[in-house]
mmCIF file of C-alpha atoms in Angstrom:
data_model
loop_
_atom_site.group_PDB
_atom_site.id
_atom_site.type_symbol
_atom_site.label_atom_id
_atom_site.label_comp_id
_atom_site.label_asym_id
_atom_site.label_seq_id
_atom_site.Cartn_x
_atom_site.Cartn_y
_atom_site.Cartn_z
ATOM 1 C CA UNK A 15 -9.748 19.148 -11.746
ATOM 2 C CA UNK A 16 -8.242 18.017 -15.030
ATOM 3 C CA UNK A 17 -6.588 15.015 -13.378
ATOM 4 C CA UNK A 18 -10.011 13.636 -12.410
ATOM 5 C CA UNK A 19 -11.380 14.004 -15.946
ATOM 6 C CA UNK A 20 -8.210 12.474 -17.350
ATOM 7 C CA UNK A 21 -8.538 9.528 -14.967
ATOM 8 C CA UNK A 22 -12.151 9.012 -16.040
ATOM 9 C CA UNK A 23 -11.060 9.128 -19.670
ATOM 10 C CA UNK A 24 -8.260 6.596 -19.130
ATOM 11 C CA UNK A 25 -10.555 4.241 -17.222
ATOM 12 C CA UNK A 26 -13.393 4.635 -19.741
ATOM 13 C CA UNK A 27 -11.131 3.911 -22.718
ATOM 14 C CA UNK A 28 -9.526 0.971 -20.923
ATOM 15 C CA UNK A 29 -12.962 -0.256 -19.918
ATOM 16 C CA UNK A 30 -14.248 -0.151 -23.493
ATOM 17 C CA UNK A 31 -11.265 -2.114 -24.751
ATOM 18 C CA UNK A 32 -11.565 -4.592 -21.871
ATOM 19 C CA UNK A 33 -15.128 -5.473 -22.858
ATOM 20 C CA UNK A 34 -13.673 -7.287 -25.855
ATOM 21 C CA UNK A 35 -11.182 -9.300 -23.806
ATOM 22 C CA UNK A 36 -11.469 -11.993 -21.189
ATOM 23 C CA UNK A 37 -11.508 -10.849 -17.584
ATOM 24 C CA UNK A 38 -8.059 -12.321 -16.974
ATOM 25 C CA UNK A 39 -6.416 -10.684 -19.996
ATOM 26 C CA UNK A 40 -7.977 -7.281 -19.337
ATOM 27 C CA UNK A 41 -6.382 -6.878 -15.883
ATOM 28 C CA UNK A 42 -3.337 -5.161 -17.396
ATOM 29 C CA UNK A 43 -5.594 -2.441 -18.775
ATOM 30 C CA UNK A 44 -6.416 -1.441 -15.196
ATOM 31 C CA UNK A 45 -2.808 -0.497 -14.401
ATOM 32 C CA UNK A 46 -2.806 3.082 -15.822
ATOM 33 C CA UNK A 47 -6.101 3.893 -14.114
ATOM 34 C CA UNK A 48 -4.981 2.336 -10.846
ATOM 35 C CA UNK A 49 -1.762 4.331 -11.011
ATOM 36 C CA UNK A 50 -3.685 7.587 -11.463
ATOM 37 C CA UNK A 51 -6.083 6.713 -8.638
ATOM 38 C CA UNK A 52 -3.197 5.759 -6.378
ATOM 39 C CA UNK A 53 -1.407 9.012 -7.210
ATOM 40 C CA UNK A 54 -4.469 11.115 -6.394
ATOM 41 C CA UNK A 55 -5.000 9.457 -3.029
ATOM 42 C CA UNK A 56 -1.373 9.070 -2.008
ATOM 43 C CA UNK A 57 0.029 12.447 -3.004
ATOM 44 C CA UNK A 58 -2.783 14.830 -2.145
ATOM 45 C CA UNK A 59 -2.059 17.738 0.130
ATOM 46 C CA UNK A 60 -4.505 20.102 1.782
ATOM 47 C CA UNK A 61 -7.505 18.543 0.076
ATOM 48 C CA UNK A 62 -10.739 17.824 1.907
ATOM 49 C CA UNK A 63 -12.488 19.484 4.793
ATOM 50 C CA UNK A 64 -10.764 17.477 7.517
ATOM 51 C CA UNK A 65 -7.283 17.331 6.034
ATOM 52 C CA UNK A 66 -5.813 19.470 8.824
ATOM 53 C CA UNK A 67 -7.357 17.222 11.483
ATOM 54 C CA UNK A 68 -5.812 14.110 9.923
ATOM 55 C CA UNK A 69 -2.484 15.848 9.447
ATOM 56 C CA UNK A 70 -2.424 17.063 13.070
ATOM 57 C CA UNK A 71 -3.354 13.553 14.231
ATOM 58 C CA UNK A 72 -0.475 12.125 12.226
ATOM 59 C CA UNK A 73 2.005 14.584 13.721
ATOM 60 C CA UNK A 74 0.772 13.927 17.266
ATOM 61 C CA UNK A 75 0.493 10.130 17.102
ATOM 62 C CA UNK A 76 4.076 8.958 17.402
ATOM 63 C CA UNK A 77 3.703 6.130 19.935
ATOM 64 C CA UNK A 78 1.237 3.417 20.924
ATOM 65 C CA UNK A 79 0.184 5.310 24.056
ATOM 66 C CA UNK A 80 -0.884 8.331 22.032
ATOM 67 C CA UNK A 81 -2.665 6.072 19.532
ATOM 68 C CA UNK A 82 -4.693 4.570 22.377
ATOM 69 C CA UNK A 83 -5.496 8.016 23.794
ATOM 70 C CA UNK A 84 -6.598 9.167 20.327
ATOM 71 C CA UNK A 85 -8.862 6.128 20.076
ATOM 72 C CA UNK A 86 -10.817 7.566 23.000
ATOM 73 C CA UNK A 87 -11.402 10.840 21.162
ATOM 74 C CA UNK A 88 -12.445 9.537 17.759
ATOM 75 C CA UNK A 89 -9.529 7.933 15.928
ATOM 76 C CA UNK A 90 -9.950 4.163 15.984
ATOM 77 C CA UNK A 91 -7.001 2.108 17.303
ATOM 78 C CA UNK A 92 -5.936 0.344 14.073
ATOM 79 C CA UNK A 93 -5.636 3.697 12.351
ATOM 80 C CA UNK A 94 -3.481 4.887 15.246
ATOM 81 C CA UNK A 95 -1.285 1.793 15.035
ATOM 82 C CA UNK A 96 -0.881 2.341 11.294
ATOM 83 C CA UNK A 97 0.170 5.915 12.049
ATOM 84 C CA UNK A 98 2.723 4.738 14.622
ATOM 85 C CA UNK A 99 3.982 2.105 12.166
ATOM 86 C CA UNK A 100 4.429 4.831 9.559
ATOM 87 C CA UNK A 101 6.395 6.943 12.039
ATOM 88 C CA UNK A 102 8.549 3.913 12.812
ATOM 89 C CA UNK A 103 9.437 3.692 9.123
ATOM 90 C CA UNK A 104 10.081 7.471 9.021
ATOM 91 C CA UNK A 105 7.682 7.827 6.108
ATOM 92 C CA UNK A 106 6.416 11.330 6.779
ATOM 93 C CA UNK A 107 2.824 12.275 6.056
ATOM 94 C CA UNK A 108 3.099 11.765 2.306
ATOM 95 C CA UNK A 109 4.514 8.291 2.895
ATOM 96 C CA UNK A 110 1.647 7.605 5.267
ATOM 97 C CA UNK A 111 -0.875 8.691 2.608
ATOM 98 C CA UNK A 112 0.886 6.484 0.052
ATOM 99 C CA UNK A 113 0.699 3.546 2.483
ATOM 100 C CA UNK A 114 -3.026 4.237 2.964
ATOM 101 C CA UNK A 115 -3.553 4.381 -0.795
ATOM 102 C CA UNK A 116 -1.627 1.164 -1.348
ATOM 103 C CA UNK A 117 -3.638 -0.768 1.255
ATOM 104 C CA UNK A 118 -6.933 0.676 0.017
ATOM 105 C CA UNK A 119 -6.392 -0.044 -3.662
ATOM 106 C CA UNK A 120 -4.690 -3.416 -3.143
ATOM 107 C CA UNK A 121 -7.597 -4.769 -1.082
ATOM 108 C CA UNK A 122 -10.303 -3.073 -3.160
ATOM 109 C CA UNK A 123 -8.925 -4.154 -6.528
ATOM 110 C CA UNK A 124 -8.387 -7.667 -5.214
ATOM 111 C CA UNK A 125 -12.124 -7.841 -4.498
ATOM 112 C CA UNK A 126 -13.021 -6.238 -7.839
ATOM 113 C CA UNK A 127 -10.927 -8.597 -9.939
ATOM 114 C CA UNK A 128 -12.180 -11.602 -7.959
ATOM 115 C CA UNK A 129 -15.881 -10.918 -8.425
ATOM 116 C CA UNK A 130 -16.334 -8.786 -11.506
ATOM 117 C CA UNK A 131 -16.415 -10.226 -15.010
ATOM 118 C CA UNK A 132 -15.364 -6.746 -16.189
ATOM 119 C CA UNK A 133 -12.832 -5.522 -13.613
ATOM 120 C CA UNK A 134 -11.768 -2.392 -15.527
ATOM 121 C CA UNK A 135 -15.368 -1.235 -15.957
ATOM 122 C CA UNK A 136 -15.968 -1.994 -12.277
ATOM 123 C CA UNK A 137 -12.873 0.036 -11.420
ATOM 124 C CA UNK A 138 -14.316 2.974 -13.381
ATOM 125 C CA UNK A 139 -17.560 2.742 -11.405
ATOM 126 C CA UNK A 140 -15.627 2.321 -8.161
ATOM 127 C CA UNK A 141 -13.600 5.444 -8.911
ATOM 128 C CA UNK A 142 -16.761 7.399 -9.622
ATOM 129 C CA UNK A 143 -18.262 6.297 -6.321
ATOM 130 C CA UNK A 144 -15.196 6.956 -4.186
ATOM 131 C CA UNK A 145 -13.693 10.108 -5.689
ATOM 132 C CA UNK A 146 -15.697 12.368 -3.409
ATOM 133 C CA UNK A 147 -14.413 10.667 -0.278
ATOM 134 C CA UNK A 148 -10.712 10.232 -1.088
ATOM 135 C CA UNK A 149 -9.684 12.062 2.079
ATOM 136 C CA UNK A 150 -11.650 9.708 4.337
ATOM 137 C CA UNK A 151 -8.601 7.699 5.298
ATOM 138 C CA UNK A 152 -10.040 5.668 8.166
ATOM 139 C CA UNK A 153 -13.336 4.882 6.510
ATOM 140 C CA UNK A 154 -11.752 3.936 3.201
ATOM 141 C CA UNK A 155 -9.391 1.504 4.912
ATOM 142 C CA UNK A 156 -12.409 -0.035 6.652
ATOM 143 C CA UNK A 157 -14.297 -0.242 3.343
ATOM 144 C CA UNK A 158 -11.338 -1.957 1.677
ATOM 145 C CA UNK A 159 -11.177 -4.621 4.393
ATOM 146 C CA UNK A 160 -14.951 -5.091 4.131
ATOM 147 C CA UNK A 161 -14.791 -5.518 0.354
ATOM 148 C CA UNK A 162 -11.977 -8.015 0.771
ATOM 149 C CA UNK A 163 -14.093 -9.933 3.320
ATOM 150 C CA UNK A 164 -16.831 -10.635 0.773
ATOM 151 C CA UNK A 165 -14.940 -13.791 -0.158
ATOM 152 C CA UNK A 166 -15.820 -15.163 3.269
ATOM 153 C CA UNK A 167 -19.518 -14.493 2.726
ATOM 154 C CA UNK A 168 -19.494 -16.430 -0.520
ATOM 155 C CA UNK A 169 -17.470 -19.296 0.926
ATOM 156 C CA UNK A 170 -19.753 -19.354 4.003
ATOM 157 C CA UNK A 171 -16.875 -18.814 6.408
ATOM 158 C CA UNK A 172 -18.812 -16.773 8.941
ATOM 159 C CA UNK A 173 -16.077 -16.693 11.586
ATOM 160 C CA UNK A 174 -13.498 -15.286 9.140
ATOM 161 C CA UNK A 175 -16.052 -12.780 7.859
ATOM 162 C CA UNK A 176 -16.861 -11.544 11.367
ATOM 163 C CA UNK A 177 -13.182 -11.308 12.308
ATOM 164 C CA UNK A 178 -12.512 -9.271 9.142
ATOM 165 C CA UNK A 179 -15.425 -6.937 9.909
ATOM 166 C CA UNK A 180 -14.292 -6.512 13.507
ATOM 167 C CA UNK A 181 -10.791 -5.749 12.222
ATOM 168 C CA UNK A 182 -12.233 -3.226 9.740
ATOM 169 C CA UNK A 183 -14.145 -1.568 12.591
ATOM 170 C CA UNK A 184 -10.792 -0.897 14.259
ATOM 171 C CA UNK A 185 -10.194 1.520 11.366
ATOM 172 C CA UNK A 186 -13.734 2.948 11.351
ATOM 173 C CA UNK A 187 -16.777 1.874 13.359
ATOM 174 C CA UNK A 188 -19.060 2.184 10.343
ATOM 175 C CA UNK A 189 -17.612 -1.151 9.139
ATOM 176 C CA UNK A 190 -19.947 -2.901 11.568
ATOM 177 C CA UNK A 191 -22.805 -2.028 9.210
ATOM 178 C CA UNK A 192 -21.226 -4.399 6.690
ATOM 179 C CA UNK A 193 -22.370 -7.390 8.790
ATOM 180 C CA UNK A 194 -25.680 -7.092 6.912
ATOM 181 C CA UNK A 195 -23.929 -8.416 3.795
ATOM 182 C CA UNK A 196 -23.593 -11.823 5.382
ATOM 183 C CA UNK A 197 -27.366 -12.182 5.323
ATOM 184 C CA UNK A 198 -27.830 -10.899 1.781
ATOM 185 C CA UNK A 199 -26.426 -14.066 0.230
ATOM 186 C CA UNK A 200 -29.497 -16.086 1.185
ATOM 187 C CA UNK A 201 -32.507 -17.355 -0.693
ATOM 188 C CA UNK A 202 -35.653 -15.834 0.762
#
């Protein structure tokens, strides 16, 4: 539990300092917090109610055929392909979790630093909103792709946005709900 409080403290202190800097120069202050967040997501073991289900899925999904079979019983295909890719690199389950964490935080922080005038403060809020769902591997990967796709909403590139959302739905079907965001950038 202490690691979560410590992470909040690091992000809060960094966020306070960053308020006095330009957005560009405050990015470096996000590194310690991002490292702690990455560590918590990538190196967690036996945390969360469905950890055993994800672990068993990882052990069982060693080839594309099994990934496709698993997609029929609840594990979307892109998640299965990522699992097979991880097996191909001989990463083990911890390596797979690290890969998940890297993808999630790289895409999420890319969106945060692109759109927030205070990226470190936004990272603190983001951490607070996602800490309870850190074990939701598939859904978090979908969320990260959706956050990344916001750039296509703002640039009015509807085809790219829809492709990104469809891709995100291959990690978790709930990503399809994100289509609503395309219509929120309109004057009513």
